[in-house]
Amino acid sequence: MSQAIVDQPAVEFGHVAHVTVHFDDLDAFGLLHNSRYAVLLERALTGYWADRGVSYQAGQRSAPDVFHAVREFTIAYQAPVTGTGPVAVHFWLDYFNNSSARYSYRFQSTDGRTVHAEGQRSIVRIDPATMRPAPWTDTARAIASALLRPAPADA
């Protein structure tokens, strides 16, 4: 394991996951291709939830909460990721409502000094039988509570 991964930056809220940028994630200029940020974010989020028992394996959902759809994805690029290796993805929840949630995220260097990109990703929990919004389970609510960003203190 590299020292960069061991020295993971501390965060006040949310979670930091390290994902690996591979050669085929790069564009012709050796930069992380813009379309790959969404894939790497998905891998960071999937790993977080899977480590807590909410996953999709062997064609089966471990929990109903796995069945959700992305409603919106935004990203603003700050500094390019150059080359392969680990990149840190800091993510948190801005809200976790009845059937929807909004993540904010930040791609950063593993030492936390460089912000590469940041944005938001909104999802909606879907009932697979009706394809309509459905409420999150108590399990999902408990897991999500650890990701919620605290409300700012009034000045």
CSV table of C-alpha atoms in Angstrom, one decimal:
chain,number,residue,atom,x,y,z
A,1,MET,CA,0.0,0.0,0.0
A,2,SER,CA,1.4,3.4,-0.9
A,3,GLN,CA,2.1,6.1,1.8
A,4,ALA,CA,-0.5,8.4,0.1
A,5,ILE,CA,-3.3,6.0,0.9
A,6,VAL,CA,-2.1,5.4,4.4
A,7,ASP,CA,-2.0,9.2,5.1
A,8,GLN,CA,-5.6,9.8,4.1
A,9,PRO,CA,-6.7,13.4,4.9
A,10,ALA,CA,-9.1,13.8,7.8
A,11,VAL,CA,-12.5,15.2,7.0
A,12,GLU,CA,-15.1,16.9,9.2
A,13,PHE,CA,-18.0,15.2,7.5
A,14,GLY,CA,-18.8,12.6,4.9
A,15,HIS,CA,-16.3,10.0,3.7
A,16,VAL,CA,-13.1,9.8,1.6
A,17,ALA,CA,-12.6,6.8,-0.7
A,18,HIS,CA,-9.5,6.2,-2.8
A,19,VAL,CA,-10.2,5.1,-6.4
A,20,THR,CA,-7.6,4.1,-8.9
A,21,VAL,CA,-7.2,5.9,-12.3
A,22,HIS,CA,-6.1,3.4,-14.9
A,23,PHE,CA,-4.4,4.0,-18.2
A,24,ASP,CA,-7.6,3.5,-20.1
A,25,ASP,CA,-9.3,6.2,-18.1
A,26,LEU,CA,-7.0,8.8,-19.7
A,27,ASP,CA,-7.6,10.9,-22.8
A,28,ALA,CA,-5.1,11.4,-25.6
A,29,PHE,CA,-3.3,14.1,-23.5
A,30,GLY,CA,-2.7,11.8,-20.5
A,31,LEU,CA,-5.5,13.5,-18.5
A,32,LEU,CA,-8.4,11.8,-16.7
A,33,HIS,CA,-11.1,11.9,-19.4
A,34,ASN,CA,-14.1,14.0,-18.3
A,35,SER,CA,-16.6,11.0,-18.7
A,36,ARG,CA,-14.6,8.9,-16.2
A,37,TYR,CA,-15.3,11.1,-13.2
A,38,ALA,CA,-18.8,9.8,-13.1
A,39,VAL,CA,-17.6,6.2,-13.2
A,40,LEU,CA,-15.0,6.8,-10.5
A,41,LEU,CA,-17.6,8.5,-8.3
A,42,GLU,CA,-19.9,5.6,-8.8
A,43,ARG,CA,-17.1,3.2,-7.7
A,44,ALA,CA,-16.4,5.2,-4.6
A,45,LEU,CA,-20.1,5.3,-3.6
A,46,THR,CA,-20.7,1.7,-4.4
A,47,GLY,CA,-17.8,0.6,-2.3
A,48,TYR,CA,-19.0,2.7,0.6
A,49,TRP,CA,-22.5,1.2,0.6
A,50,ALA,CA,-21.2,-2.4,-0.2
A,51,ASP,CA,-19.0,-2.3,2.9
A,52,ARG,CA,-22.1,-1.6,4.9
A,53,GLY,CA,-24.1,-4.5,3.4
A,54,VAL,CA,-26.0,-2.6,0.6
A,55,SER,CA,-24.9,-4.0,-2.7
A,56,TYR,CA,-25.7,-5.8,-5.9
A,57,GLN,CA,-23.9,-9.1,-6.3
A,58,ALA,CA,-24.5,-12.2,-8.3
A,59,GLY,CA,-27.5,-10.6,-10.0
A,60,GLN,CA,-29.3,-9.9,-6.6
A,61,ARG,CA,-29.9,-6.8,-4.6
A,62,SER,CA,-28.9,-7.2,-0.9
A,63,ALA,CA,-31.4,-4.4,-0.1
A,64,PRO,CA,-34.2,-2.6,-1.9
A,65,ASP,CA,-32.2,0.7,-1.6
A,66,VAL,CA,-29.8,-0.6,-4.3
A,67,PHE,CA,-32.6,0.1,-6.9
A,68,HIS,CA,-32.3,3.8,-7.5
A,69,ALA,CA,-31.7,6.1,-10.5
A,70,VAL,CA,-29.5,9.2,-11.0
A,71,ARG,CA,-31.7,12.2,-11.4
A,72,GLU,CA,-29.0,14.8,-11.9
A,73,PHE,CA,-25.2,14.9,-12.2
A,74,THR,CA,-23.1,18.1,-12.2
A,75,ILE,CA,-19.4,18.6,-12.2
A,76,ALA,CA,-17.0,21.6,-12.3
A,77,TYR,CA,-13.4,20.8,-13.3
A,78,GLN,CA,-10.7,22.7,-11.3
A,79,ALA,CA,-7.3,21.0,-12.0
A,80,PRO,CA,-6.7,18.0,-14.2
A,81,VAL,CA,-5.8,14.6,-12.9
A,82,THR,CA,-2.6,13.8,-14.7
A,83,GLY,CA,-1.7,10.1,-15.1
A,84,THR,CA,-2.6,6.9,-13.3
A,85,GLY,CA,-2.8,6.0,-9.7
A,86,PRO,CA,-5.0,6.8,-6.7
A,87,VAL,CA,-7.2,9.8,-6.4
A,88,ALA,CA,-9.3,10.7,-3.4
A,89,VAL,CA,-13.1,11.2,-3.6
A,90,HIS,CA,-14.6,13.0,-0.7
A,91,PHE,CA,-18.4,12.7,-0.7
A,92,TRP,CA,-21.2,13.5,1.6
A,93,LEU,CA,-25.0,13.9,1.6
A,94,ASP,CA,-26.6,17.3,1.6
A,95,TYR,CA,-29.9,15.7,2.2
A,96,PHE,CA,-31.6,12.3,2.4
A,97,ASN,CA,-35.3,12.8,2.0
A,98,ASN,CA,-38.2,10.3,1.8
A,99,SER,CA,-37.2,8.9,-1.6
A,100,SER,CA,-34.4,11.1,-2.8
A,101,ALA,CA,-30.9,12.1,-1.8
A,102,ARG,CA,-28.3,14.6,-3.0
A,103,TYR,CA,-24.6,13.9,-2.7
A,104,SER,CA,-21.9,16.5,-3.0
A,105,TYR,CA,-18.4,15.3,-3.9
A,106,ARG,CA,-14.9,16.5,-4.5
A,107,PHE,CA,-12.1,14.8,-6.4
A,108,GLN,CA,-8.8,15.7,-4.8
A,109,SER,CA,-5.2,14.6,-4.5
A,110,THR,CA,-4.6,11.9,-1.9
A,111,ASP,CA,-3.0,14.5,0.3
A,112,GLY,CA,-6.1,16.7,0.0
A,113,ARG,CA,-4.1,19.7,-1.3
A,114,THR,CA,-5.4,19.8,-4.9
A,115,VAL,CA,-9.1,19.8,-5.8
A,116,HIS,CA,-9.5,18.3,-9.3
A,117,ALA,CA,-13.3,18.6,-9.6
A,118,GLU,CA,-16.4,19.0,-7.6
A,119,GLY,CA,-20.1,18.7,-8.1
A,120,GLN,CA,-23.4,17.1,-7.0
A,121,ARG,CA,-25.3,13.9,-7.8
A,122,SER,CA,-29.0,13.5,-7.0
A,123,ILE,CA,-30.7,10.1,-6.9
A,124,VAL,CA,-34.2,8.7,-6.4
A,125,ARG,CA,-35.0,5.4,-4.8
A,126,ILE,CA,-37.3,3.5,-7.3
A,127,ASP,CA,-39.8,0.7,-6.7
A,128,PRO,CA,-38.8,-2.0,-9.3
A,129,ALA,CA,-42.4,-3.1,-9.7
A,130,THR,CA,-43.9,0.3,-10.4
A,131,MET,CA,-40.9,2.3,-11.5
A,132,ARG,CA,-42.1,5.1,-9.2
A,133,PRO,CA,-40.3,6.8,-6.3
A,134,ALA,CA,-40.3,4.7,-3.2
A,135,PRO,CA,-39.1,5.5,0.4
A,136,TRP,CA,-35.7,4.5,1.6
A,137,THR,CA,-35.5,1.7,4.2
A,138,ASP,CA,-34.5,2.2,7.8
A,139,THR,CA,-31.2,0.5,7.0
A,140,ALA,CA,-30.4,3.1,4.3
A,141,ARG,CA,-31.4,5.9,6.6
A,142,ALA,CA,-29.0,4.7,9.3
A,143,ILE,CA,-26.1,4.3,6.9
A,144,ALA,CA,-26.9,7.7,5.2
A,145,SER,CA,-27.0,9.5,8.6
A,146,ALA,CA,-23.2,9.1,8.8
A,147,LEU,CA,-22.7,10.9,5.5
A,148,LEU,CA,-25.0,13.9,6.2
A,149,ARG,CA,-23.2,17.2,6.3
A,150,PRO,CA,-24.0,19.0,9.5
A,151,ALA,CA,-26.1,22.2,9.1
A,152,PRO,CA,-24.0,25.3,9.3
A,153,ALA,CA,-24.1,27.0,12.7
A,154,ASP,CA,-25.8,30.4,12.7
A,155,ALA,CA,-23.3,33.2,13.0
